[in-house]
mmCIF file of C-alpha atoms in Angstrom:
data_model
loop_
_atom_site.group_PDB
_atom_site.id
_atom_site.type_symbol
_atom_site.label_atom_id
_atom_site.label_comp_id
_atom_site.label_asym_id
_atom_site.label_seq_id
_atom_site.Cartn_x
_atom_site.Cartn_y
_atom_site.Cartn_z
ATOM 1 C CA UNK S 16 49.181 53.112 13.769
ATOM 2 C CA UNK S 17 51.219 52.562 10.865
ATOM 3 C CA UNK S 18 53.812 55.335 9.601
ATOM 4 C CA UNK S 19 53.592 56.930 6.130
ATOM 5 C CA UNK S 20 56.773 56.336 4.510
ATOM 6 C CA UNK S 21 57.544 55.926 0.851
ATOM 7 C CA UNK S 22 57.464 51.808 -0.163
ATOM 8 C CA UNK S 23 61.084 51.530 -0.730
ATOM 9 C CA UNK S 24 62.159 53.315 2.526
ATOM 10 C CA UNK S 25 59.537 51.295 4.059
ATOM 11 C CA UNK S 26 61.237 48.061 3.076
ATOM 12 C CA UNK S 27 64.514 48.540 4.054
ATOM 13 C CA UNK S 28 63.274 49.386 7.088
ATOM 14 C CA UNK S 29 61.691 46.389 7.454
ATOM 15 C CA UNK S 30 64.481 44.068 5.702
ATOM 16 C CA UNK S 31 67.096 45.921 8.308
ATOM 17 C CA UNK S 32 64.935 45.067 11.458
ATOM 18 C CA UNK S 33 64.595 41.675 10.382
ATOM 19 C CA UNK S 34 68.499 41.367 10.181
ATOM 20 C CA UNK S 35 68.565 42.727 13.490
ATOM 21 C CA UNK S 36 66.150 40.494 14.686
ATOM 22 C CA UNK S 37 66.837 37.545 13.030
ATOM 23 C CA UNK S 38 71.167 38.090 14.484
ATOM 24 C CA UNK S 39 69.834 38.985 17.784
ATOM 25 C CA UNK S 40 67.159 36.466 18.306
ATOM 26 C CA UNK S 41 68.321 34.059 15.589
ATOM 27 C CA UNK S 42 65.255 32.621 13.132
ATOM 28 C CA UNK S 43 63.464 30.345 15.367
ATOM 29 C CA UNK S 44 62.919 32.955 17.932
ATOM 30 C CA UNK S 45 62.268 35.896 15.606
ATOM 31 C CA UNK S 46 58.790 36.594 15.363
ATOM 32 C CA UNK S 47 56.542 38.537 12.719
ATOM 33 C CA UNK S 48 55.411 40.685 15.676
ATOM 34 C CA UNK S 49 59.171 41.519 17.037
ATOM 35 C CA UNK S 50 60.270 42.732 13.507
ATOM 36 C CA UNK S 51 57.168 44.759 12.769
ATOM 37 C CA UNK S 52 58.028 47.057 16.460
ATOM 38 C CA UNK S 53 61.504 47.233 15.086
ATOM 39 C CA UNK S 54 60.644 48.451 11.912
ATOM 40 C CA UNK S 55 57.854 50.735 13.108
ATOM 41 C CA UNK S 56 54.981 49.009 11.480
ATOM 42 C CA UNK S 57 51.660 47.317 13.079
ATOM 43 C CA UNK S 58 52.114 43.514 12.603
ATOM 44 C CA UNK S 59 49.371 44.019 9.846
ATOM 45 C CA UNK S 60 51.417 46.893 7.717
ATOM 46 C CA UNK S 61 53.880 43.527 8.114
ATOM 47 C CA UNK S 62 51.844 41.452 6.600
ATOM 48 C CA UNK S 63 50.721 43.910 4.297
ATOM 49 C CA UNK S 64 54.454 43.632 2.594
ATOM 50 C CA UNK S 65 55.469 40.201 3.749
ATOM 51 C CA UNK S 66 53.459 36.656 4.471
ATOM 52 C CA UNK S 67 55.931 35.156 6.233
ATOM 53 C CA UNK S 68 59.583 35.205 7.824
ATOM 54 C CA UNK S 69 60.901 32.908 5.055
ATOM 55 C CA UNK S 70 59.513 35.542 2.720
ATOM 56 C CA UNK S 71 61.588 37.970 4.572
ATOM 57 C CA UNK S 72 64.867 36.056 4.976
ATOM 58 C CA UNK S 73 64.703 35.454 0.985
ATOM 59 C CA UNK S 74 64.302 39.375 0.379
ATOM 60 C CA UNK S 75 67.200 39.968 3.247
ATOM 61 C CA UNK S 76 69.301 37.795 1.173
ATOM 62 C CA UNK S 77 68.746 38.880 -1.966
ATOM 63 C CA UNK S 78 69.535 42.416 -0.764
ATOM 64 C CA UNK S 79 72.670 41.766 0.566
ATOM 65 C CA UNK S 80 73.809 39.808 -2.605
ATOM 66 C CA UNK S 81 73.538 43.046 -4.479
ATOM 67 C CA UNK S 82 77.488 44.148 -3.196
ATOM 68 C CA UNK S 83 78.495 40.337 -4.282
ATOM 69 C CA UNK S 84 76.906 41.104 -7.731
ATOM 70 C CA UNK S 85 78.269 44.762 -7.799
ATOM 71 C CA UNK S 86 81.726 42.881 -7.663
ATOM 72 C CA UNK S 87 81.508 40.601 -10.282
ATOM 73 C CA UNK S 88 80.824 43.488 -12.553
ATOM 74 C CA UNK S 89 83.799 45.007 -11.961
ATOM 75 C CA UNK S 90 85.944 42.252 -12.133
ATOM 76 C CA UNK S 91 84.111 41.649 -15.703
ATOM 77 C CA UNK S 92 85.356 45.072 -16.622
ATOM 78 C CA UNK S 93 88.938 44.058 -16.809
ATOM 79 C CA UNK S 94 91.153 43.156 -19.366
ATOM 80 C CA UNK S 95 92.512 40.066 -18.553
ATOM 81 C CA UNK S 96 91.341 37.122 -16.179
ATOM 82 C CA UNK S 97 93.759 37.048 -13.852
ATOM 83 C CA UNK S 98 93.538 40.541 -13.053
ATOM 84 C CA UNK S 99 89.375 40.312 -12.985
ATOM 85 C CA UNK S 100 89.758 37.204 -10.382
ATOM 86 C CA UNK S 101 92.183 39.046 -8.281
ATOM 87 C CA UNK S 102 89.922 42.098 -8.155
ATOM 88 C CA UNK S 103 87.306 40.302 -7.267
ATOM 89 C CA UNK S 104 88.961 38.243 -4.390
ATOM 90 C CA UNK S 105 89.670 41.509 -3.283
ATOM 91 C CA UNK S 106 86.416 43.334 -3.054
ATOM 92 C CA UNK S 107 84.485 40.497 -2.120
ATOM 93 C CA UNK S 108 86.505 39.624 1.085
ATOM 94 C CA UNK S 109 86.890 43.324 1.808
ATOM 95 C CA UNK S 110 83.059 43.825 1.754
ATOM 96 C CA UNK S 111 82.294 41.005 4.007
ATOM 97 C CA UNK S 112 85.397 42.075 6.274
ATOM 98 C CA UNK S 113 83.485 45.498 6.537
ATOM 99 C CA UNK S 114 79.714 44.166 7.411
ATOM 100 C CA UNK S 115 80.370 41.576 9.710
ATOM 101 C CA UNK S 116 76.238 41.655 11.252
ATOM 102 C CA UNK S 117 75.610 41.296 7.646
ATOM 103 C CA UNK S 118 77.880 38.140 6.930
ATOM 104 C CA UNK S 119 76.228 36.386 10.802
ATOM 105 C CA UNK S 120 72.678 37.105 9.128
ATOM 106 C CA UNK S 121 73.735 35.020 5.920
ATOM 107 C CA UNK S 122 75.507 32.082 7.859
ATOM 108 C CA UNK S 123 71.822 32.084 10.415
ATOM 109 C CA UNK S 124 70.698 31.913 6.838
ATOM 110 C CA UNK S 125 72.086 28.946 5.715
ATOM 111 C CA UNK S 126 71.716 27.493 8.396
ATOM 112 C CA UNK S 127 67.522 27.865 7.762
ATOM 113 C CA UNK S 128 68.051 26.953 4.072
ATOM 114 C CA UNK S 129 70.119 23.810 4.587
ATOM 115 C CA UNK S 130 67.265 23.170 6.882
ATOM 116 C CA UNK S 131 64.623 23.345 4.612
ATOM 117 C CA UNK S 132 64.608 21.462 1.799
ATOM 118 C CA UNK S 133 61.917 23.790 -0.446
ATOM 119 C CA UNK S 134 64.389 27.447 0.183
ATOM 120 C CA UNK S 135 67.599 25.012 -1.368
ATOM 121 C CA UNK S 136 66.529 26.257 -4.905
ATOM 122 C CA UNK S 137 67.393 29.733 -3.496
ATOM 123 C CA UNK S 138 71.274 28.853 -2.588
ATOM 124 C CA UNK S 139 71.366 26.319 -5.819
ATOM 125 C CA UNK S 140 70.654 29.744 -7.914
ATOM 126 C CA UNK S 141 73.221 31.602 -6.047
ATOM 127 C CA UNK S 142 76.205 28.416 -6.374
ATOM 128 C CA UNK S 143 75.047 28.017 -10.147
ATOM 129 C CA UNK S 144 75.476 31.757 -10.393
ATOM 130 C CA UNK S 145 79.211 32.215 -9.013
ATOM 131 C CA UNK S 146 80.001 28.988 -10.449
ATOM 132 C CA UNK S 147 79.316 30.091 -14.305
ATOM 133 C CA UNK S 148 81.034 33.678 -13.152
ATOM 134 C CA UNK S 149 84.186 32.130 -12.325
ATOM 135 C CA UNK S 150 84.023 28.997 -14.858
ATOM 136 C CA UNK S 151 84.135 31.931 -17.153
ATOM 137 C CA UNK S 152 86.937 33.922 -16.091
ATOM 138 C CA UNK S 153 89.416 30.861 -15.998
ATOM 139 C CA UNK S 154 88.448 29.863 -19.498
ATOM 140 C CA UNK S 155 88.485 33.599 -20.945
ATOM 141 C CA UNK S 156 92.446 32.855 -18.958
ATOM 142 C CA UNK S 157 92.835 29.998 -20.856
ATOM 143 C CA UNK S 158 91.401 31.117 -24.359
ATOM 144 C CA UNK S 159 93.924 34.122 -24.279
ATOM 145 C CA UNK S 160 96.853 32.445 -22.931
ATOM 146 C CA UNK S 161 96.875 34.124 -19.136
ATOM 147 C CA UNK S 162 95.847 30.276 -17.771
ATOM 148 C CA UNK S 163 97.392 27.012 -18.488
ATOM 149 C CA UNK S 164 94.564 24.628 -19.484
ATOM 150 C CA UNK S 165 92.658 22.429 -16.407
ATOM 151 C CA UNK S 166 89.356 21.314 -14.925
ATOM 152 C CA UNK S 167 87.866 25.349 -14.666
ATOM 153 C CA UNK S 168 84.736 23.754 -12.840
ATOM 154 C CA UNK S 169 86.982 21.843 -10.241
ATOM 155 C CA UNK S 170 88.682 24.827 -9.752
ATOM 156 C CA UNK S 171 85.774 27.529 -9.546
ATOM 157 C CA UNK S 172 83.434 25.156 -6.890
ATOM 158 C CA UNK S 173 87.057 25.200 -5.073
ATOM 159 C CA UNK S 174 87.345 28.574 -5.139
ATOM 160 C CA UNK S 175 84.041 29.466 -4.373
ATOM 161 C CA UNK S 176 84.336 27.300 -1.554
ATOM 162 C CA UNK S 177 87.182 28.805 -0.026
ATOM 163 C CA UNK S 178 86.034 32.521 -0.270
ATOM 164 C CA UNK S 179 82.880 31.686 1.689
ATOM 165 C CA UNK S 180 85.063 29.685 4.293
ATOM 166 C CA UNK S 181 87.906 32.401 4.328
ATOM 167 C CA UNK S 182 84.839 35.036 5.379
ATOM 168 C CA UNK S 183 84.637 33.767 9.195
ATOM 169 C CA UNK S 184 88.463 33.195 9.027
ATOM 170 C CA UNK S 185 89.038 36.904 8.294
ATOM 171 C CA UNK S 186 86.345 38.246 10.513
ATOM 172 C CA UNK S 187 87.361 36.123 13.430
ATOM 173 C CA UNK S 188 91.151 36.152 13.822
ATOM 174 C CA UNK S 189 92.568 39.461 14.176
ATOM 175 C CA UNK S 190 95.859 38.946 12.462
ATOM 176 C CA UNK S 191 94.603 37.868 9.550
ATOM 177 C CA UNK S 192 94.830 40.820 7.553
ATOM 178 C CA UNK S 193 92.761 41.414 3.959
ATOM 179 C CA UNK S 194 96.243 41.567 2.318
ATOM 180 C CA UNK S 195 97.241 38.174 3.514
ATOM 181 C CA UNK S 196 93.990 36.611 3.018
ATOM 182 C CA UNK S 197 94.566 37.969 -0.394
ATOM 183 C CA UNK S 198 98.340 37.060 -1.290
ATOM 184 C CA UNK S 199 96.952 33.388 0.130
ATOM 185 C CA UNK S 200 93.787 33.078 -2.396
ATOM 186 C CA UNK S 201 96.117 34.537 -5.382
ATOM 187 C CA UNK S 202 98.946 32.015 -4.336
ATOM 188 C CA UNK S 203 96.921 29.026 -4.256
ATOM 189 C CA UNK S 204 94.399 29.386 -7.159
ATOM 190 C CA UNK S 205 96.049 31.676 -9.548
ATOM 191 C CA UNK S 206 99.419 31.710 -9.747
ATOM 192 C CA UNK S 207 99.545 27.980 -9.766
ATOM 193 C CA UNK S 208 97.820 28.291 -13.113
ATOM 194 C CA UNK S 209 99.221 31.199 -14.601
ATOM 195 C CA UNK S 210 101.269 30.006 -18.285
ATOM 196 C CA UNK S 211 105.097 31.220 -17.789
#
């Protein structure tokens, strides 16, 4: 029988046993049934919330994009760009660095959105989203004098791109340290850019 438990508690519980699941067992071999156990549910109090495990991985997802979007507001809360894009360098790699069974479930992720061509919509909101956040920073740099001009789209798909990639790299080889990672990122795409 299914538990009482208030909706919200409810879904976490659910969206953490399908992160568990969907780690463990990886997407293919998850199953609606195997996540309802975990989460303490009938496989009909499942359904009740969720139709299907791609309606699941989406909600997984956008729950752990919260902490990525929790970061970009407090980069935004600095003065100046260069000190919002090192900030946010920062947190973001020392967030990831901290929930490593988080960061395996968004990679299995990918992998099942680069897979499927109707969930792409779903990553092209998230790229167009960090795109336009850091587009902005490096012209806010450039409109107050912080950032010599250049191509700020070049440069934030770049970036982007190297923060995601840096995530395994961090996680994976123990002398890689957060400070290093982040000396690295501020010596390769802001300093180089920073007016004299």
């Amino acid at each position: 029988m299914t538990r009482k438990a208030p909706r919200q508690k409810r879904m976490d519980d659910i969206l953490e046993a399908a992160v568990n699941e969907f780690v463990e067992k990886g997407y293919d071999n998850a199953s609606m049934e195997a996540i309802a156990t975990r989460a303490g549910l009938t496989k009909g109090g499942l359904y009740h919330h969720f139709s299907s495990k791609e309606e699941i991985l989406i909600a997984a997802n956008s729950l752990f994009m919260q902490p990525v979007y929790d970061c970009m507001d407090k980069a935004k809360k600095k003065k100046t760009a260069p000190d919002a894009l090192r900030l946010y360098i920062r947190s973001y790699l020392a967030y990831w660095e901290t929930h490593p069974q988080e960061i395996i479930f968004v990679f299995l992720s990918l992998v099942k959105m680069l897979s499927s061509q109707g969930m792409w919509p779903l990553y092209k909101t998230y790229y167009t989203e960090m795109r336009s956040f850091f587009e902005t920073l490096l012209t806010q740099g450039i409109d107050q004098g912080d950032f010599a001009p250049h191509d700020t789209r070049a440069r934030s798909v770049a970036l982007m791109s190297a923060l995601d990639g840096a995530i395994g790299y961090l996680i994976m080889v123990p002398e890689v340290t957060l400070a290093s990672m982040t000396a690295w990122f501020d010596e390769v795409f802001i300093r180089p850019i920073m007016k004299a």
